[in-house]
Short mmCIF file of C-alpha atoms and ligand atoms in Angstrom, two decimals:
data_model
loop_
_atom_site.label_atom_id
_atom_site.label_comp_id
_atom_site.label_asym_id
_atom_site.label_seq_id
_atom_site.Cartn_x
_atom_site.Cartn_y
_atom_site.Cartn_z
CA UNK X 1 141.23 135.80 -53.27
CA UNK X 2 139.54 132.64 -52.12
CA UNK X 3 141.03 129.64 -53.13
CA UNK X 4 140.45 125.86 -52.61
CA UNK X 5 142.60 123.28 -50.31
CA UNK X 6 141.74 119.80 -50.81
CA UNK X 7 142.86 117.53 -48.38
CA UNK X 8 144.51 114.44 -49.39
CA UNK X 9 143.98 112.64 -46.30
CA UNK X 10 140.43 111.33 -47.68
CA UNK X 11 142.26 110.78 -51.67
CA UNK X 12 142.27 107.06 -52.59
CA UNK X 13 145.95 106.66 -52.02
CA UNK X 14 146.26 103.60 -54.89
CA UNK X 15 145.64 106.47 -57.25
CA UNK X 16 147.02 109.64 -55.80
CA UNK X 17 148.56 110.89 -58.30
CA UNK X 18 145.65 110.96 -60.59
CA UNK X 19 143.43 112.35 -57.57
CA UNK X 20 145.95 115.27 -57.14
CA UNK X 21 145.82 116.07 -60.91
CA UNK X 22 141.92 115.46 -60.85
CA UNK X 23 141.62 118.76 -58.63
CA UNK X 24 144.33 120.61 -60.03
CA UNK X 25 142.74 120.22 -63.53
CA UNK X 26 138.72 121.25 -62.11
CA UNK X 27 140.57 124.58 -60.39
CA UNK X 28 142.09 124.13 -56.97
CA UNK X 29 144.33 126.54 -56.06
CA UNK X 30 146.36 124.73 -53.94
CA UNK X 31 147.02 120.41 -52.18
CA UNK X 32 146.45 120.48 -48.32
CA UNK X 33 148.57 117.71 -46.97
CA UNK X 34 148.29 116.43 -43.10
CA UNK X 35 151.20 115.21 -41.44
CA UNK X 36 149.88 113.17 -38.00
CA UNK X 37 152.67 112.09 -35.72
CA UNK X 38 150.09 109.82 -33.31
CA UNK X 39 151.88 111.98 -30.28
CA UNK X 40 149.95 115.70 -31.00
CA UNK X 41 146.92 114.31 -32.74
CA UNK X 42 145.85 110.39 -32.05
CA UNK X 43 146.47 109.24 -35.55
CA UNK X 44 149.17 108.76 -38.12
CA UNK X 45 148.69 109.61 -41.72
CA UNK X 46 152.05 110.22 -43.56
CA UNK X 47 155.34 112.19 -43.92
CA UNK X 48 158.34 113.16 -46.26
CA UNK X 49 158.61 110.78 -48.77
CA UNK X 50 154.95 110.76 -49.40
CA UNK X 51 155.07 114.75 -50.21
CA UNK X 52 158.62 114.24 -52.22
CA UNK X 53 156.58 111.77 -54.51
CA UNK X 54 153.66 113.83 -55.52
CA UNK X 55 155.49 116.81 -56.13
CA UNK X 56 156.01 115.94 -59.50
CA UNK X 57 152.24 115.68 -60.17
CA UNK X 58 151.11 119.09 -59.71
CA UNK X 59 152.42 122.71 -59.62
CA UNK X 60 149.73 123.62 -57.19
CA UNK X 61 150.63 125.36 -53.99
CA UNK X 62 151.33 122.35 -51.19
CA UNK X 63 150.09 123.50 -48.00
CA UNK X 64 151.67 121.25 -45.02
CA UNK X 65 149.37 120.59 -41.99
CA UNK X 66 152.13 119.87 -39.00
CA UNK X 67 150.22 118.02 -36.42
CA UNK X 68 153.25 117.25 -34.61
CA UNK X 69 154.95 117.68 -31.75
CA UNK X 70 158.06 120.45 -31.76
CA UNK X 71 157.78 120.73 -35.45
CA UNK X 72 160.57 123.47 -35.54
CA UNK X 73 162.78 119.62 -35.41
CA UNK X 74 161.39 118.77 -38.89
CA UNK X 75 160.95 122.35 -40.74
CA UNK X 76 163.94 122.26 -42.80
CA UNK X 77 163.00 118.63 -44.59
CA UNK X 78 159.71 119.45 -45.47
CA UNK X 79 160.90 122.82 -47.31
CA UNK X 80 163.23 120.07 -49.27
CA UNK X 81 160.34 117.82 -49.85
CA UNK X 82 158.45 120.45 -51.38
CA UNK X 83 156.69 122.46 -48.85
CA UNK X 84 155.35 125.69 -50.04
CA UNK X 85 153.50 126.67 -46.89
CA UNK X 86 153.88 125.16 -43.66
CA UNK X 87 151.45 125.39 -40.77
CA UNK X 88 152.08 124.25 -37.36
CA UNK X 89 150.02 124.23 -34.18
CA UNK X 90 150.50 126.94 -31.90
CA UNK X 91 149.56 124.34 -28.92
CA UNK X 92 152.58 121.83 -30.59
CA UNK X 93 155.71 124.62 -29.96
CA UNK X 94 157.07 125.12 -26.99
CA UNK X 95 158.82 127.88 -28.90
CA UNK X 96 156.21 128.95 -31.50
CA UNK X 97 158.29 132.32 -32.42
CA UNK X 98 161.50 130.69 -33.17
CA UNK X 99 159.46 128.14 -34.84
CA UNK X 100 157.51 130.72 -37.38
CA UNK X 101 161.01 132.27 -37.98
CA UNK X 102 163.05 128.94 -38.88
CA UNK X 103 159.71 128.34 -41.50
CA UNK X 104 160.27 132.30 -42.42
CA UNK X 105 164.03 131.91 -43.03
CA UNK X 106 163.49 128.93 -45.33
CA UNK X 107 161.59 131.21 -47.79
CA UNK X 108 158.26 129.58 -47.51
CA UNK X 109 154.83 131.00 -46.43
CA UNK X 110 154.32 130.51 -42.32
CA UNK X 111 150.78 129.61 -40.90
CA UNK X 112 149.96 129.20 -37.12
CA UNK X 113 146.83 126.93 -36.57
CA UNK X 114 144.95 127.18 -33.41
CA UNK X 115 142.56 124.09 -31.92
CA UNK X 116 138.61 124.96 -31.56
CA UNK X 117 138.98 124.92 -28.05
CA UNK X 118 142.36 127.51 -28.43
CA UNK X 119 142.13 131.59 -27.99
CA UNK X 120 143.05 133.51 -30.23
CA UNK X 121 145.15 136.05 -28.18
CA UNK X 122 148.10 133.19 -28.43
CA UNK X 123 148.69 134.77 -32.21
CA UNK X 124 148.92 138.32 -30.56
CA UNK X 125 152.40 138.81 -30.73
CA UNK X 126 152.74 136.60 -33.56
CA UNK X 127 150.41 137.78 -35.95
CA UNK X 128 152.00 140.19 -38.28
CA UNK X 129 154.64 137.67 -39.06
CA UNK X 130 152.15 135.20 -40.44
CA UNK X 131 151.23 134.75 -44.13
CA UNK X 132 148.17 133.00 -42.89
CA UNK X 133 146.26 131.63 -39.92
CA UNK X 134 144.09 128.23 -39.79
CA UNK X 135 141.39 128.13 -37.86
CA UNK X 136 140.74 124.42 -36.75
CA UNK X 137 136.84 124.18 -37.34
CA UNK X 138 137.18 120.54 -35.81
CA UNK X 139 139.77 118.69 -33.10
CA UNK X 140 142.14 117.66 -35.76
CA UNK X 141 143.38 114.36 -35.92
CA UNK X 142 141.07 112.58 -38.42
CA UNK X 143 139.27 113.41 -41.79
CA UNK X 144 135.09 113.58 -41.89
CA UNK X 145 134.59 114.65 -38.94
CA UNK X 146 131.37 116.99 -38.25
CA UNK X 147 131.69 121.19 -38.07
CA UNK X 148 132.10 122.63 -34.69
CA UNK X 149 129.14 125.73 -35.33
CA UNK X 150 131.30 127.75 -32.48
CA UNK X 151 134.17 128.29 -34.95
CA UNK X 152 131.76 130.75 -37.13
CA UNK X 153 131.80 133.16 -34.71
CA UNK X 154 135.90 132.90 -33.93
CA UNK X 155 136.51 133.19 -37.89
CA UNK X 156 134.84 136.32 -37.64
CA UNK X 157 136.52 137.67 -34.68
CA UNK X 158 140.03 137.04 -36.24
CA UNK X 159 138.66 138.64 -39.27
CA UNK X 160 137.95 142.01 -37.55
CA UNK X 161 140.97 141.69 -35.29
CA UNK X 162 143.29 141.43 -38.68
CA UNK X 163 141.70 144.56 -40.42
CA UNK X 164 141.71 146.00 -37.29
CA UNK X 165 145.72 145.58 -36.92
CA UNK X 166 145.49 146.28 -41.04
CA UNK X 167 146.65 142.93 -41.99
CA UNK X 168 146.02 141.19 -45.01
CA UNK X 169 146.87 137.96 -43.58
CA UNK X 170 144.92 135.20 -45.11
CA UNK X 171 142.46 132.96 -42.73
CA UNK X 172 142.30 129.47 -43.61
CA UNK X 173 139.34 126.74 -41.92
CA UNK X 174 139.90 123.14 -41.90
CA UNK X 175 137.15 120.91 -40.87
CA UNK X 176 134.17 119.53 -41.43
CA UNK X 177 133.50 122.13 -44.76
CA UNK X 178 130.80 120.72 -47.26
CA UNK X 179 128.87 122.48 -49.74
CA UNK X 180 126.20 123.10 -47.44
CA UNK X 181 128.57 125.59 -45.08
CA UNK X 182 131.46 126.90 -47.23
CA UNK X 183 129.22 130.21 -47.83
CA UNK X 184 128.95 130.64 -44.17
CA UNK X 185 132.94 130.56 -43.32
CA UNK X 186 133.19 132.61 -46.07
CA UNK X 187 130.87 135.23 -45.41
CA UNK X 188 132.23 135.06 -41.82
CA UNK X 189 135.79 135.95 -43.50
CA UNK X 190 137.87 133.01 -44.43
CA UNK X 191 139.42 132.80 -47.49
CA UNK X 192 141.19 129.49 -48.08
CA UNK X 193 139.17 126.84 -47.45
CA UNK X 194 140.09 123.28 -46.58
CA UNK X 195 137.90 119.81 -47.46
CA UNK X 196 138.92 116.56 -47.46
CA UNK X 197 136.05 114.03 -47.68
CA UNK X 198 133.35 116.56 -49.29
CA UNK X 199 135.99 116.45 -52.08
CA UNK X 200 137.09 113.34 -52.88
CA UNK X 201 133.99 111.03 -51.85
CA UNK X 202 132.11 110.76 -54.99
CA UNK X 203 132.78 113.09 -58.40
CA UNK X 204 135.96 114.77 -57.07
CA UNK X 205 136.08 116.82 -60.51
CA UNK X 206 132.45 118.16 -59.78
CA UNK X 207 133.08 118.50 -56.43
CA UNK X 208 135.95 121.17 -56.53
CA UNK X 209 133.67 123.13 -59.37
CA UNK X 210 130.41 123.00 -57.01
CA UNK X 211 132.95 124.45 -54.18
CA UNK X 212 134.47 126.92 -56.43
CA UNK X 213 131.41 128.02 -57.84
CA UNK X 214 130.00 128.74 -54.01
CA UNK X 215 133.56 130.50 -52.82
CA UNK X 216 133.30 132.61 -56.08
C1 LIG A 1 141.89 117.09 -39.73
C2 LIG A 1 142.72 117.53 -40.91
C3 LIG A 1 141.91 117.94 -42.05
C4 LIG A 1 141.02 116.89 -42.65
C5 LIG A 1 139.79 117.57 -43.16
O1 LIG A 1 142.65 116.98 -38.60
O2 LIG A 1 143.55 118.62 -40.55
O3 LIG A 1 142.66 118.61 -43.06
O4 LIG A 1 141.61 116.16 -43.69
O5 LIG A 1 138.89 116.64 -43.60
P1 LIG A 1 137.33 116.90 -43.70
O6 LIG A 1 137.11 117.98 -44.71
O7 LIG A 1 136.78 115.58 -44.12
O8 LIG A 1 136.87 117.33 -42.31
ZN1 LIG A 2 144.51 119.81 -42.18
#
């Protein structure tokens, strides 16, 4: 099933409540949230308490972006915050396998994100103890940032490698997706897909429907 991540790092954050409940009522499956530590990624966005205080507003699925460093330190507080899925960065974990098994042991849904620049042969071992994988479609670190068109071509290699290995493991993409490309990460096999700025710059409500109507 393809469903819909919007990213709150480009919500107006006087209102996020109300933004988070905006795109749970047009459809969206689930509430991408970024955590930036300004040590793995330049910038800092926000961390616990943030994601303890909008769990009240929604029931949607809350999808936890790590970029951090050694996020394995941290796992166990975002599960209490609320975390439903948690991704970290396979280029953050010195030990990514303990890391996806500490997420695993909490009961929540593990993802393993990989930079554009990033092979996919570190998920190898890996990969048929993920729920999902995220394919970074831009260097992540800041919201509205252009597609890289290279990442097409890598969603669909992952694709074929999972049915390959018969895994149903969901792929994930998280950058740069507007209406104008969504089809074309789609068709190339992902099937959660992440946008933060084409969502909630402008009619956020519309937005999500005009998405879900293309992902349909
Ligand atoms: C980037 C973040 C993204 C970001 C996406 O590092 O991981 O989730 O919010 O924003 P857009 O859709 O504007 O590229
Ligand atoms: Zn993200």
């Amino acid at each position: 099933m393809n469903c819909l991540a919007p990213s709150i790092l480009s919500a107006d954050f006087t209102c996020l409540g109300e933004q988070i409940q905006c795109v749970d009522r047009a459809g969206a499956q689930y509430v991408h949230i970024d955590v930036m530590d300004g040590a793995f990624v330049p910038s800092i966005s926000f961390g616990m308490p943030l994601i303890k205080s909008i769990r009240c507003c929604t029931e949607c699925i809350f999808d936890v972006h790590l970029m951090i460093e050694e996020p394995i330190r941290y796992i166990e507080e975002f599960v209490t915050c609320g975390a439903d899925i948690i991704t970290v960065h396979a280029e953050s974990c010195t030990h990514l396998d303990r890391t996806i098994e500490t997420i695993k042991n909490k009961g929540v849904r593990a993802c393993v994100a990989v930079n554009p620049a990033t092979n996919l042969s570190v998920l190898e071992y890996v990969l048929p103890l993920l729920d999902m994988v995220l394919i970074m479609t831009v260097n992540p670190g800041f919201g509205g940032q252009k597609y890289i068109p290279y990442c097409t071509e890598k969603i669909r290699t992952m694709r074929h490698i999972l049915k390959e290995r018969r895994l149903q493991t969901d792929i994930e993409v998280d950058g740069g997706i507007t209406l104008s490309n969504v089809k074309e990460v789609i068709d190339a096999g992902a099937n959660i897909i992440v946008s933060g700025s084409s969502i909630f710059h402008g009619d956020i409500s519309q937005n999500v429907k005009e998405f879900l109507t293309l992902m349909r």
